[in-house]
PDB file of C-alpha atoms in Angstrom:
ATOM      1  CA  ALA A   1      96.886  82.476  99.518  1.00 86.00           C
ATOM      2  CA  PHE A   2      99.278  81.584  96.722  1.00 93.00           C
ATOM      3  CA  GLY A   3      98.954  84.140  93.926  1.00 94.00           C
ATOM      4  CA  ALA A   4      97.667  87.013  96.092  1.00 93.00           C
ATOM      5  CA  SER A   5     100.047  89.304  94.215  1.00 94.00           C
ATOM      6  CA  VAL A   6     102.171  88.591  91.151  1.00 97.00           C
ATOM      7  CA  ALA A   7     104.904  90.310  89.136  1.00 97.00           C
ATOM      8  CA  ILE A   8     106.804  89.336  86.013  1.00 97.00           C
ATOM      9  CA  SER A   9     109.991  90.566  84.380  1.00 97.00           C
ATOM     10  CA  GLY A  10     111.220  88.759  81.281  1.00 96.00           C
ATOM     11  CA  ASN A  11     111.385  85.026  82.079  1.00 97.00           C
ATOM     12  CA  THR A  12     111.124  85.523  85.841  1.00 98.00           C
ATOM     13  CA  ALA A  13     107.907  85.589  87.873  1.00 98.00           C
ATOM     14  CA  LEU A  14     107.425  86.500  91.538  1.00 98.00           C
ATOM     15  CA  ILE A  15     104.351  85.011  93.250  1.00 98.00           C
ATOM     16  CA  ALA A  16     103.164  86.144  96.697  1.00 96.00           C
ATOM     17  CA  ALA A  17     101.713  83.725  99.211  1.00 94.00           C
ATOM     18  CA  PRO A  18     100.731  85.589 102.386  1.00 91.00           C
ATOM     19  CA  GLY A  19      99.544  83.236 105.075  1.00 87.00           C
ATOM     20  CA  GLU A  20     101.788  80.333 104.001  1.00 89.00           C
ATOM     21  CA  TYR A  21     103.444  78.428 106.829  1.00 87.00           C
ATOM     22  CA  SER A  22     100.712  79.133 109.385  1.00 85.00           C
ATOM     23  CA  GLY A  23     100.635  82.853 108.760  1.00 84.00           C
ATOM     24  CA  ILE A  24     104.370  83.493 108.369  1.00 87.00           C
ATOM     25  CA  GLY A  25     104.037  84.301 104.667  1.00 90.00           C
ATOM     26  CA  ALA A  26     106.173  83.500 101.647  1.00 94.00           C
ATOM     27  CA  ALA A  27     106.948  84.494  98.075  1.00 96.00           C
ATOM     28  CA  TYR A  28     108.259  82.331  95.241  1.00 98.00           C
ATOM     29  CA  VAL A  29     110.473  83.060  92.246  1.00 98.00           C
ATOM     30  CA  TYR A  30     109.817  81.002  89.122  1.00 98.00           C
ATOM     31  CA  VAL A  31     112.057  81.067  86.068  1.00 98.00           C
ATOM     32  CA  ARG A  32     110.994  79.984  82.591  1.00 98.00           C
ATOM     33  CA  SER A  33     113.474  77.869  80.697  1.00 95.00           C
ATOM     34  CA  SER A  34     112.835  75.716  77.615  1.00 96.00           C
ATOM     35  CA  GLY A  35     109.130  76.519  77.836  1.00 95.00           C
ATOM     36  CA  HIS A  36     108.748  75.311  81.466  1.00 97.00           C
ATOM     37  CA  TRP A  37     108.364  77.321  84.659  1.00 98.00           C
ATOM     38  CA  ARG A  38     110.481  76.049  87.573  1.00 98.00           C
ATOM     39  CA  ILE A  39     110.864  77.357  91.090  1.00 98.00           C
ATOM     40  CA  GLN A  40     114.190  79.090  91.665  1.00 98.00           C
ATOM     41  CA  LYS A  41     113.768  80.576  95.151  1.00 98.00           C
ATOM     42  CA  GLU A  42     111.379  80.569  98.082  1.00 97.00           C
ATOM     43  CA  PHE A  43     111.450  83.607 100.363  1.00 96.00           C
ATOM     44  CA  ILE A  44     110.020  83.265 103.869  1.00 92.00           C
ATOM     45  CA  ASP A  45     109.341  86.149 106.253  1.00 86.00           C
ATOM     46  CA  PRO A  46     112.739  86.838 107.862  1.00 85.00           C
ATOM     47  CA  VAL A  47     111.011  87.796 111.131  1.00 79.00           C
ATOM     48  CA  ARG A  48     108.852  84.627 111.105  1.00 73.00           C
ATOM     49  CA  SER A  49     106.419  86.062 113.598  1.00 64.00           C
ATOM     50  CA  GLY A  50     103.292  84.691 111.971  1.00 57.00           C
ATOM     51  CA  LYS A  51     101.770  88.142 112.444  1.00 61.00           C
ATOM     52  CA  SER A  52     103.185  89.938 109.427  1.00 63.00           C
ATOM     53  CA  THR A  53     101.832  90.395 105.949  1.00 74.00           C
ATOM     54  CA  PHE A  54     104.986  89.053 104.268  1.00 87.00           C
ATOM     55  CA  GLY A  55     104.206  87.985 100.756  1.00 87.00           C
ATOM     56  CA  GLY A  56     101.560  90.649 100.278  1.00 88.00           C
ATOM     57  CA  PRO A  57     102.314  93.081  97.468  1.00 94.00           C
ATOM     58  CA  VAL A  58     105.337  92.181  95.303  1.00 97.00           C
ATOM     59  CA  ALA A  59     107.294  93.843  92.480  1.00 98.00           C
ATOM     60  CA  LEU A  60     110.012  92.610  90.148  1.00 98.00           C
ATOM     61  CA  SER A  61     112.415  94.292  87.746  1.00 97.00           C
ATOM     62  CA  GLY A  62     115.202  92.283  86.142  1.00 94.00           C
ATOM     63  CA  GLY A  63     117.111  90.663  88.995  1.00 96.00           C
ATOM     64  CA  THR A  64     115.576  92.756  91.783  1.00 98.00           C
ATOM     65  CA  ALA A  65     112.558  91.621  93.805  1.00 98.00           C
ATOM     66  CA  ALA A  66     110.558  93.668  96.321  1.00 98.00           C
ATOM     67  CA  ILE A  67     108.302  91.885  98.823  1.00 96.00           C
ATOM     68  CA  ALA A  68     106.113  93.710 101.348  1.00 93.00           C
ATOM     69  CA  GLY A  69     105.766  92.430 104.889  1.00 86.00           C
ATOM     70  CA  GLY A  70     106.711  92.948 108.486  1.00 73.00           C
ATOM     71  CA  ASN A  71     106.196  96.745 108.412  1.00 74.00           C
ATOM     72  CA  GLY A  72     108.534  97.171 105.480  1.00 88.00           C
ATOM     73  CA  VAL A  73     109.597  96.122 102.031  1.00 94.00           C
ATOM     74  CA  TYR A  74     112.351  93.548 101.652  1.00 95.00           C
ATOM     75  CA  ILE A  75     114.609  93.957  98.625  1.00 97.00           C
ATOM     76  CA  TYR A  76     116.393  90.912  97.174  1.00 98.00           C
ATOM     77  CA  VAL A  77     118.856  90.832  94.273  1.00 98.00           C
ATOM     78  CA  ARG A  78     119.832  87.966  92.025  1.00 98.00           C
ATOM     79  CA  SER A  79     123.311  87.106  90.832  1.00 97.00           C
ATOM     80  CA  GLY A  80     123.216  84.117  88.490  1.00 96.00           C
ATOM     81  CA  THR A  81     120.717  81.824  90.220  1.00 96.00           C
ATOM     82  CA  THR A  82     121.450  83.034  93.765  1.00 97.00           C
ATOM     83  CA  TRP A  83     119.212  85.544  95.535  1.00 98.00           C
ATOM     84  CA  ARG A  84     120.441  87.579  98.516  1.00 97.00           C
ATOM     85  CA  ALA A  85     118.867  90.180 100.772  1.00 96.00           C
ATOM     86  CA  GLN A  86     119.888  93.726  99.889  1.00 97.00           C
ATOM     87  CA  ALA A  87     117.761  95.986 102.101  1.00 95.00           C
ATOM     88  CA  LYS A  88     114.677  96.416 104.233  1.00 93.00           C
ATOM     89  CA  LEU A  89     112.880  99.678 103.520  1.00 94.00           C
ATOM     90  CA  THR A  90     110.542 101.107 106.126  1.00 90.00           C
ATOM     91  CA  ASP A  91     107.985 103.889 106.106  1.00 84.00           C
ATOM     92  CA  PRO A  92     109.993 107.121 106.505  1.00 82.00           C
ATOM     93  CA  ALA A  93     106.978 108.577 108.354  1.00 71.00           C
ATOM     94  CA  ARG A  94     106.826 105.583 110.727  1.00 65.00           C
ATOM     95  CA  ALA A  95     106.436 107.927 113.682  1.00 47.00           C
ATOM     96  CA  THR A  96     102.797 108.224 112.633  1.00 48.00           C
ATOM     97  CA  GLY A  97     102.374 104.454 112.733  1.00 54.00           C
ATOM     98  CA  GLY A  98     102.217 103.915 108.987  1.00 61.00           C
ATOM     99  CA  SER A  99     103.321 100.788 107.195  1.00 78.00           C
ATOM    100  CA  LEU A 100     104.512 100.119 103.628  1.00 86.00           C
ATOM    101  CA  ASP A 101     101.647  97.745 102.974  1.00 84.00           C
ATOM    102  CA  GLY A 102     100.095  99.244  99.846  1.00 89.00           C
ATOM    103  CA  GLY A 103     101.024  98.648  96.249  1.00 94.00           C
ATOM    104  CA  LEU A 104     104.610  98.134  95.034  1.00 97.00           C
ATOM    105  CA  ALA A 105     106.227  98.906  91.688  1.00 97.00           C
ATOM    106  CA  LEU A 106     109.829  98.802  90.452  1.00 97.00           C
ATOM    107  CA  SER A 107     111.116 100.612  87.358  1.00 96.00           C
ATOM    108  CA  SER A 108     114.444 101.472  85.797  1.00 90.00           C
ATOM    109  CA  THR A 109     115.197 105.132  85.092  1.00 87.00           C
ATOM    110  CA  SER A 110     118.179 106.883  83.566  1.00 84.00           C
ATOM    111  CA  THR A 111     119.574 107.283  87.110  1.00 85.00           C
ATOM    112  CA  GLY A 112     118.939 103.727  88.294  1.00 90.00           C
ATOM    113  CA  LEU A 113     116.229 101.558  89.822  1.00 96.00           C
ATOM    114  CA  ARG A 114     113.252 103.155  91.580  1.00 97.00           C
ATOM    115  CA  LEU A 115     110.666 101.640  93.930  1.00 97.00           C
ATOM    116  CA  LEU A 116     107.244 103.137  94.541  1.00 97.00           C
ATOM    117  CA  ALA A 117     105.657 101.851  97.758  1.00 96.00           C
ATOM    118  CA  GLY A 118     102.168 102.664  99.035  1.00 93.00           C
ATOM    119  CA  ALA A 119     101.671 103.225 102.764  1.00 88.00           C
ATOM    120  CA  SER A 120      98.416 102.884 104.656  1.00 77.00           C
ATOM    121  CA  PRO A 121      96.930 105.709 106.679  1.00 72.00           C
ATOM    122  CA  SER A 122      97.305 105.493 110.444  1.00 64.00           C
ATOM    123  CA  GLY A 123      98.082 107.604 113.463  1.00 56.00           C
ATOM    124  CA  ASN A 124      97.709 111.285 112.586  1.00 54.00           C
ATOM    125  CA  ARG A 125      98.115 110.534 108.867  1.00 57.00           C
ATOM    126  CA  LEU A 126      94.500 110.424 107.679  1.00 66.00           C
ATOM    127  CA  CYS A 127      95.257 109.538 104.080  1.00 79.00           C
ATOM    128  CA  GLY A 128      97.490 106.999 102.464  1.00 85.00           C
ATOM    129  CA  THR A 129     100.846 107.991 101.027  1.00 89.00           C
ATOM    130  CA  ALA A 130     103.315 106.644  98.505  1.00 93.00           C
ATOM    131  CA  PHE A 131     107.074 106.829  98.850  1.00 95.00           C
ATOM    132  CA  ASP A 132     109.560 106.920  95.998  1.00 96.00           C
ATOM    133  CA  PHE A 133     112.851 105.159  96.812  1.00 97.00           C
ATOM    134  CA  ALA A 134     115.982 105.144  94.618  1.00 96.00           C
ATOM    135  CA  ARG A 135     118.845 102.671  94.571  1.00 96.00           C
ATOM    136  CA  SER A 136     122.376 104.009  94.358  1.00 92.00           C
ATOM    137  CA  GLY A 137     124.862 101.128  94.183  1.00 91.00           C
ATOM    138  CA  SER A 138     123.399  98.755  96.754  1.00 92.00           C
ATOM    139  CA  ALA A 139     121.948 101.476  99.023  1.00 95.00           C
ATOM    140  CA  TRP A 140     118.338 102.638  98.907  1.00 97.00           C
ATOM    141  CA  HIS A 141     117.118 106.067 100.009  1.00 95.00           C
ATOM    142  CA  GLU A 142     113.838 107.964  99.957  1.00 94.00           C
ATOM    143  CA  LYS A 143     113.578 110.459  97.091  1.00 94.00           C
ATOM    144  CA  GLU A 144     110.134 111.873  97.764  1.00 94.00           C
ATOM    145  CA  LYS A 145     106.773 111.430  99.428  1.00 92.00           C
ATOM    146  CA  LEU A 146     103.668 111.546  97.243  1.00 94.00           C
ATOM    147  CA  THR A 147     100.379 112.493  98.885  1.00 90.00           C
ATOM    148  CA  ASP A 148      96.715 112.523  97.941  1.00 88.00           C
ATOM    149  CA  PRO A 149      96.057 115.995  96.481  1.00 87.00           C
ATOM    150  CA  SER A 150      92.481 115.969  97.792  1.00 86.00           C
ATOM    151  CA  CYS A 151      92.808 113.829 100.887  1.00 81.00           C
ATOM    152  CA  ALA A 152      89.709 112.398 102.494  1.00 78.00           C
ATOM    153  CA  GLN A 153      90.025 109.856 105.293  1.00 78.00           C
ATOM    154  CA  GLY A 154      89.578 106.301 104.057  1.00 80.00           C
ATOM    155  CA  ASP A 155      90.432 106.994 100.379  1.00 86.00           C
ATOM    156  CA  ARG A 156      93.173 104.289 100.522  1.00 88.00           C
ATOM    157  CA  PHE A 157      95.549 106.380  98.417  1.00 91.00           C
ATOM    158  CA  GLY A 158      98.553 104.143  97.653  1.00 92.00           C
ATOM    159  CA  ALA A 159      96.638 100.849  97.784  1.00 91.00           C
ATOM    160  CA  ALA A 160      97.730 100.273  94.185  1.00 94.00           C
ATOM    161  CA  VAL A 161     100.684 101.838  92.383  1.00 96.00           C
ATOM    162  CA  GLY A 162     102.333 101.666  88.992  1.00 97.00           C
ATOM    163  CA  LEU A 163     105.669 103.043  87.836  1.00 97.00           C
ATOM    164  CA  SER A 164     107.199 103.388  84.392  1.00 96.00           C
ATOM    165  CA  GLY A 165     110.399 105.395  84.264  1.00 92.00           C
ATOM    166  CA  ARG A 166     109.528 108.590  86.115  1.00 92.00           C
ATOM    167  CA  THR A 167     105.754 108.345  85.661  1.00 96.00           C
ATOM    168  CA  ALA A 168     103.917 107.182  88.765  1.00 97.00           C
ATOM    169  CA  ILE A 169     100.247 106.208  88.873  1.00 97.00           C
ATOM    170  CA  ILE A 170      98.660 105.884  92.312  1.00 96.00           C
ATOM    171  CA  GLY A 171      95.237 104.460  93.017  1.00 95.00           C
ATOM    172  CA  ALA A 172      92.767 105.549  95.681  1.00 92.00           C
ATOM    173  CA  PRO A 173      90.025 102.889  95.382  1.00 91.00           C
ATOM    174  CA  ASN A 174      87.725 104.354  98.055  1.00 87.00           C
ATOM    175  CA  LYS A 175      87.790 107.930  96.710  1.00 88.00           C
ATOM    176  CA  ASN A 176      84.428 109.465  95.759  1.00 87.00           C
ATOM    177  CA  GLN A 177      82.259 107.070  97.798  1.00 87.00           C
ATOM    178  CA  ALA A 178      84.293 104.065  96.547  1.00 87.00           C
ATOM    179  CA  ALA A 179      83.984 105.032  92.868  1.00 90.00           C
ATOM    180  CA  GLY A 180      87.799 105.292  93.016  1.00 92.00           C
ATOM    181  CA  ALA A 181      90.374 107.610  91.504  1.00 93.00           C
ATOM    182  CA  ILE A 182      93.818 107.444  89.920  1.00 94.00           C
ATOM    183  CA  TYR A 183      96.494 110.117  90.276  1.00 96.00           C
ATOM    184  CA  ARG A 184      99.488 110.665  87.991  1.00 97.00           C
ATOM    185  CA  PHE A 185     102.783 112.093  89.228  1.00 97.00           C
ATOM    186  CA  THR A 186     106.165 112.715  87.639  1.00 95.00           C
ATOM    187  CA  ILE A 187     108.803 111.721  90.160  1.00 92.00           C
ATOM    188  CA  ARG A 188     112.064 113.649  90.484  1.00 87.00           C
TER     189      ARG A 188
END
């Protein structure tokens, strides 16, 4: 549904719409100018399988957008009013069947842009995980893996994430019989 996840950076908003186009999924960029919000770009699942979660969690920082879907996170960058694909990030632990389908957050640091992406538990990974990615030029690479310090199956660690500079906050909404918990990390 339109508005399932939202992000804002300055006068730019990114709105997720998983399920649009008969399940293909989409996300929309709106830009505010002269007090009015106007659509600037529509992103549609590049795989177009109708079976992905494209347009689920989204994140935005300046002219960089991150959109989860299709077993990864798609990164788009803006130059002027034109958006282009920059990368598709996948779960570095994919061998265990995980997917970057949890929360997303982008933040600038003194060394460049960082993305924090939550990954669901699956395979032999009983607990969720979050991965810290860094952009160097136009290339993205994994910096570190953040794990639930007191893992219990079903905690949903990584379902929600926040990032400000090098401070990461990761939610585990099902921790403690669904009372929930938040964990703070300082990323490298």
